[in-house]
Amino acid sequence: MTGSLLEVIALDVRDAVAAEEGGADRLEIVADMSSDGLTPSAETVAAIAAECGLPQMVMLRRNAGFGVTGEELDRLRRDAKELSEAGAAGFVFGFLTGDGVVDLLATEALIHAVAPLPWTFHRAVDHAADVRAAWRAVRLLPNLSTVLTAGSPDGVGDGLAVLRARAEAGDGPLALAGGGLRTEHVPVLLNYGIRAFHVGSAVRDSWSLPVDPARVRAWRELVDLA
């Protein structure tokens, strides 16, 4: 990665256009933020693709947890095909077993379903029983673009030590810092060698209101201090 990457959560076309206007590099497309982000419709992805040139990383997730049933996984495979045809540039997914271990069978099944598109392993990594083991399991999987992580289930403010340790272990280029990310965290994370940042609520007044391009622009200027 050259320079810094700024990814903005978008729920619809209005969000996507505002994020692009503010200088975002990439979108994460989700539905239902009351469930922390679920799979959006193919119609939403197609509508965004028609109005916005930014790449869309689209969430593949059918429930608010980090587990997945066989039925859900089959549905997500079908979703991936429809969303790819609608304009997705990549996907966001990742699962844990009931005992907090990365569910490699489910994760690899979706990697194959979305190939050759890139994908992000989402914040399930922060909820793993053994975070270091989870990173070891994920980091070498094919076509992995980034790992969305706050370093802690409670957000970046509580996860800085873990994020520093991951950067020192060589995972800085994969880390996409997000989840309670605040402006004061950015210089610290840049100093660690983390260059990718993910924002959602920080660029809007509430999830019922649209992205504010001026707020996106302020984040753009901040992350470009790298």
CSV table of C-alpha atoms in Angstrom, one decimal:
chain,number,residue,atom,x,y,z
A,1,MET,CA,0.0,0.0,0.0
A,2,THR,CA,1.3,3.4,-0.9
A,3,GLY,CA,0.1,6.3,1.2
A,4,SER,CA,-2.8,5.8,3.5
A,5,LEU,CA,-6.2,4.2,2.8
A,6,LEU,CA,-9.5,5.7,4.0
A,7,GLU,CA,-12.5,3.4,3.9
A,8,VAL,CA,-16.0,4.8,4.8
A,9,ILE,CA,-19.1,2.8,5.6
A,10,ALA,CA,-21.9,3.5,3.2
A,11,LEU,CA,-25.5,2.3,3.5
A,12,ASP,CA,-26.8,3.7,0.2
A,13,VAL,CA,-26.0,5.9,-2.8
A,14,ARG,CA,-26.2,9.1,-0.9
A,15,ASP,CA,-23.5,7.9,1.5
A,16,ALA,CA,-21.3,6.6,-1.3
A,17,VAL,CA,-21.4,9.9,-3.2
A,18,ALA,CA,-20.7,11.9,-0.1
A,19,ALA,CA,-17.8,9.7,0.8
A,20,GLU,CA,-16.3,10.1,-2.7
A,21,GLU,CA,-16.8,13.8,-2.5
A,22,GLY,CA,-14.9,13.9,0.8
A,23,GLY,CA,-11.9,12.0,-0.6
A,24,ALA,CA,-12.5,8.4,0.6
A,25,ASP,CA,-10.5,5.7,-1.2
A,26,ARG,CA,-12.9,2.8,-0.6
A,27,LEU,CA,-16.4,2.0,0.6
A,28,GLU,CA,-17.6,-0.8,2.9
A,29,ILE,CA,-21.2,-1.5,1.9
A,30,VAL,CA,-23.5,-2.8,4.6
A,31,ALA,CA,-27.1,-2.9,5.7
A,32,ASP,CA,-28.7,-2.9,9.2
A,33,MET,CA,-26.1,-1.2,11.4
A,34,SER,CA,-28.3,-2.1,14.4
A,35,SER,CA,-26.8,-5.5,13.9
A,36,ASP,CA,-23.3,-4.1,13.3
A,37,GLY,CA,-23.6,-4.5,9.5
A,38,LEU,CA,-25.2,-7.2,7.5
A,39,THR,CA,-25.3,-8.1,3.8
A,40,PRO,CA,-26.8,-5.4,1.6
A,41,SER,CA,-29.0,-6.0,-1.4
A,42,ALA,CA,-27.6,-6.4,-4.9
A,43,GLU,CA,-29.8,-3.5,-5.9
A,44,THR,CA,-28.0,-1.2,-3.5
A,45,VAL,CA,-24.6,-2.2,-4.8
A,46,ALA,CA,-25.7,-1.7,-8.4
A,47,ALA,CA,-27.2,1.7,-7.6
A,48,ILE,CA,-24.0,2.8,-5.9
A,49,ALA,CA,-21.9,1.5,-8.8
A,50,ALA,CA,-24.0,3.6,-11.2
A,51,GLU,CA,-23.3,6.8,-9.3
A,52,CYS,CA,-20.0,6.4,-7.6
A,53,GLY,CA,-16.6,5.3,-8.8
A,54,LEU,CA,-15.2,4.1,-5.5
A,55,PRO,CA,-14.5,0.4,-5.0
A,56,GLN,CA,-17.1,-1.3,-2.9
A,57,MET,CA,-16.1,-3.9,-0.3
A,58,VAL,CA,-19.4,-5.6,0.5
A,59,MET,CA,-20.3,-7.3,3.7
A,60,LEU,CA,-21.2,-11.0,3.6
A,61,ARG,CA,-22.9,-11.6,7.0
A,62,ARG,CA,-26.3,-13.0,7.8
A,63,ASN,CA,-26.5,-12.5,11.6
A,64,ALA,CA,-25.2,-10.1,14.2
A,65,GLY,CA,-22.7,-12.6,15.6
A,66,PHE,CA,-19.5,-14.1,14.3
A,67,GLY,CA,-20.8,-17.6,13.7
A,68,VAL,CA,-22.4,-19.0,10.5
A,69,THR,CA,-24.7,-21.9,9.9
A,70,GLY,CA,-24.5,-24.2,6.8
A,71,GLU,CA,-27.7,-22.7,5.5
A,72,GLU,CA,-26.4,-19.2,6.0
A,73,LEU,CA,-23.2,-20.1,4.2
A,74,ASP,CA,-25.0,-21.4,1.2
A,75,ARG,CA,-27.0,-18.2,1.1
A,76,LEU,CA,-23.8,-16.1,1.4
A,77,ARG,CA,-22.3,-18.0,-1.6
A,78,ARG,CA,-25.3,-17.1,-3.7
A,79,ASP,CA,-25.2,-13.5,-2.4
A,80,ALA,CA,-21.6,-13.2,-3.4
A,81,LYS,CA,-22.3,-14.1,-7.0
A,82,GLU,CA,-25.2,-11.7,-7.2
A,83,LEU,CA,-23.2,-8.9,-5.5
A,84,SER,CA,-20.2,-9.5,-7.8
A,85,GLU,CA,-22.4,-9.1,-10.8
A,86,ALA,CA,-23.9,-5.9,-9.3
A,87,GLY,CA,-20.5,-4.3,-9.0
A,88,ALA,CA,-18.8,-5.4,-5.8
A,89,ALA,CA,-15.0,-4.9,-5.9
A,90,GLY,CA,-14.4,-7.2,-2.9
A,91,PHE,CA,-16.1,-8.6,0.2
A,92,VAL,CA,-15.9,-8.4,4.0
A,93,PHE,CA,-16.4,-11.6,6.0
A,94,GLY,CA,-14.9,-13.9,8.6
A,95,PHE,CA,-16.2,-16.4,11.1
A,96,LEU,CA,-15.4,-17.9,14.5
A,97,THR,CA,-16.4,-21.3,15.9
A,98,GLY,CA,-18.3,-21.5,19.1
A,99,ASP,CA,-15.1,-21.7,21.1
A,100,GLY,CA,-13.7,-18.5,19.6
A,101,VAL,CA,-11.3,-20.1,17.0
A,102,VAL,CA,-11.2,-18.8,13.4
A,103,ASP,CA,-13.7,-21.0,11.4
A,104,LEU,CA,-11.4,-21.8,8.5
A,105,LEU,CA,-13.8,-24.1,6.8
A,106,ALA,CA,-16.5,-21.4,6.5
A,107,THR,CA,-14.0,-18.6,5.7
A,108,GLU,CA,-12.2,-20.6,3.0
A,109,ALA,CA,-15.6,-21.6,1.5
A,110,LEU,CA,-16.4,-17.9,0.9
A,111,ILE,CA,-12.8,-17.1,-0.2
A,112,HIS,CA,-13.4,-19.7,-3.0
A,113,ALA,CA,-16.9,-18.3,-3.7
A,114,VAL,CA,-15.6,-14.7,-4.2
A,115,ALA,CA,-12.3,-15.5,-5.9
A,116,PRO,CA,-10.5,-13.8,-7.5
A,117,LEU,CA,-11.8,-10.7,-5.8
A,118,PRO,CA,-10.1,-9.4,-2.6
A,119,TRP,CA,-11.6,-9.6,0.8
A,120,THR,CA,-11.4,-8.2,4.3
A,121,PHE,CA,-11.5,-10.4,7.4
A,122,HIS,CA,-13.8,-8.3,9.7
A,123,ARG,CA,-13.7,-7.6,13.4
A,124,ALA,CA,-14.3,-11.2,14.4
A,125,VAL,CA,-10.5,-11.3,14.9
A,126,ASP,CA,-10.9,-9.0,17.9
A,127,HIS,CA,-13.4,-11.4,19.5
A,128,ALA,CA,-11.2,-14.5,19.1
A,129,ALA,CA,-10.3,-16.5,22.2
A,130,ASP,CA,-6.6,-16.2,21.2
A,131,VAL,CA,-6.0,-13.1,19.1
A,132,ARG,CA,-2.5,-13.9,18.1
A,133,ALA,CA,-3.6,-17.4,16.9
A,134,ALA,CA,-6.4,-15.8,15.0
A,135,TRP,CA,-4.1,-13.5,13.1
A,136,ARG,CA,-1.8,-16.4,12.3
A,137,ALA,CA,-4.7,-18.3,10.9
A,138,VAL,CA,-5.9,-15.5,8.8
A,139,ARG,CA,-2.8,-13.6,7.6
A,140,LEU,CA,-1.8,-16.1,4.9
A,141,LEU,CA,-5.2,-16.9,3.4
A,142,PRO,CA,-5.4,-16.2,-0.3
A,143,ASN,CA,-6.6,-12.8,-1.7
A,144,LEU,CA,-6.7,-11.2,1.7
A,145,SER,CA,-6.7,-7.4,1.4
A,146,THR,CA,-7.0,-6.2,5.0
A,147,VAL,CA,-8.1,-7.2,8.5
A,148,LEU,CA,-10.6,-4.9,10.0
A,149,THR,CA,-9.5,-4.6,13.6
A,150,ALA,CA,-9.8,-2.4,16.7
A,151,GLY,CA,-7.4,-4.5,18.7
A,152,SER,CA,-10.2,-5.0,21.2
A,153,PRO,CA,-13.9,-5.9,21.3
A,154,ASP,CA,-14.3,-2.5,23.1
A,155,GLY,CA,-12.8,-0.4,20.3
A,156,VAL,CA,-9.5,1.1,19.2
A,157,GLY,CA,-9.0,3.1,22.4
A,158,ASP,CA,-8.7,-0.2,24.4
A,159,GLY,CA,-6.9,-2.0,21.6
A,160,LEU,CA,-3.9,0.2,20.9
A,161,ALA,CA,-1.4,-2.1,22.7
A,162,VAL,CA,-2.7,-5.1,20.6
A,163,LEU,CA,-2.5,-3.0,17.4
A,164,ARG,CA,1.0,-2.0,18.2
A,165,ALA,CA,2.0,-5.7,18.8
A,166,ARG,CA,0.4,-6.7,15.6
A,167,ALA,CA,2.3,-4.0,13.7
A,168,GLU,CA,5.6,-5.1,15.4
A,169,ALA,CA,4.8,-8.7,14.4
A,170,GLY,CA,4.7,-7.6,10.7
A,171,ASP,CA,0.9,-7.3,10.3
A,172,GLY,CA,0.8,-3.5,10.0
A,173,PRO,CA,0.3,-3.6,6.2
A,174,LEU,CA,-2.8,-5.8,6.7
A,175,ALA,CA,-4.4,-3.9,9.5
A,176,LEU,CA,-7.4,-1.7,8.7
A,177,ALA,CA,-8.0,0.2,11.9
A,178,GLY,CA,-11.6,0.7,12.8
A,179,GLY,CA,-14.2,0.3,15.5
A,180,GLY,CA,-14.4,3.3,17.8
A,181,LEU,CA,-11.6,5.0,15.9
A,182,ARG,CA,-11.1,8.6,16.9
A,183,THR,CA,-9.0,11.4,15.4
A,184,GLU,CA,-6.4,11.2,18.3
A,185,HIS,CA,-5.7,7.6,17.5
A,186,VAL,CA,-4.6,8.3,14.0
A,187,PRO,CA,-1.1,9.8,14.7
A,188,VAL,CA,-0.4,7.0,17.1
A,189,LEU,CA,-1.4,4.3,14.6
A,190,LEU,CA,0.6,6.0,11.9
A,191,ASN,CA,3.6,5.9,14.2
A,192,TYR,CA,3.0,2.1,14.6
A,193,GLY,CA,3.1,1.7,10.8
A,194,ILE,CA,-0.6,1.2,10.3
A,195,ARG,CA,-1.8,3.0,7.1
A,196,ALA,CA,-5.4,2.0,6.6
A,197,PHE,CA,-8.4,3.5,8.5
A,198,HIS,CA,-12.1,2.7,8.6
A,199,VAL,CA,-14.8,5.1,9.7
A,200,GLY,CA,-18.5,5.0,10.0
A,201,SER,CA,-20.3,6.9,12.8
A,202,ALA,CA,-17.4,9.4,12.9
A,203,VAL,CA,-18.4,10.9,9.6
A,204,ARG,CA,-22.1,11.3,10.3
A,205,ASP,CA,-24.4,12.6,13.0
A,206,SER,CA,-26.2,9.2,13.3
A,207,TRP,CA,-26.9,6.1,11.3
A,208,SER,CA,-30.2,7.6,10.3
A,209,LEU,CA,-28.5,10.6,8.7
A,210,PRO,CA,-26.1,10.6,5.7
A,211,VAL,CA,-22.4,10.7,5.5
A,212,ASP,CA,-21.0,14.3,5.8
A,213,PRO,CA,-18.4,14.9,3.0
A,214,ALA,CA,-16.8,17.7,5.1
A,215,ARG,CA,-16.1,15.1,7.9
A,216,VAL,CA,-14.7,12.7,5.4
A,217,ARG,CA,-12.5,15.4,4.1
A,218,ALA,CA,-11.2,16.1,7.6
A,219,TRP,CA,-10.3,12.4,8.0
A,220,ARG,CA,-8.7,12.4,4.6
A,221,GLU,CA,-6.4,15.2,5.6
A,222,LEU,CA,-5.6,13.5,8.9
A,223,VAL,CA,-4.7,10.1,7.5
A,224,ASP,CA,-2.6,11.8,4.8
A,225,LEU,CA,-0.2,13.0,7.5
A,226,ALA,CA,1.6,9.7,6.7
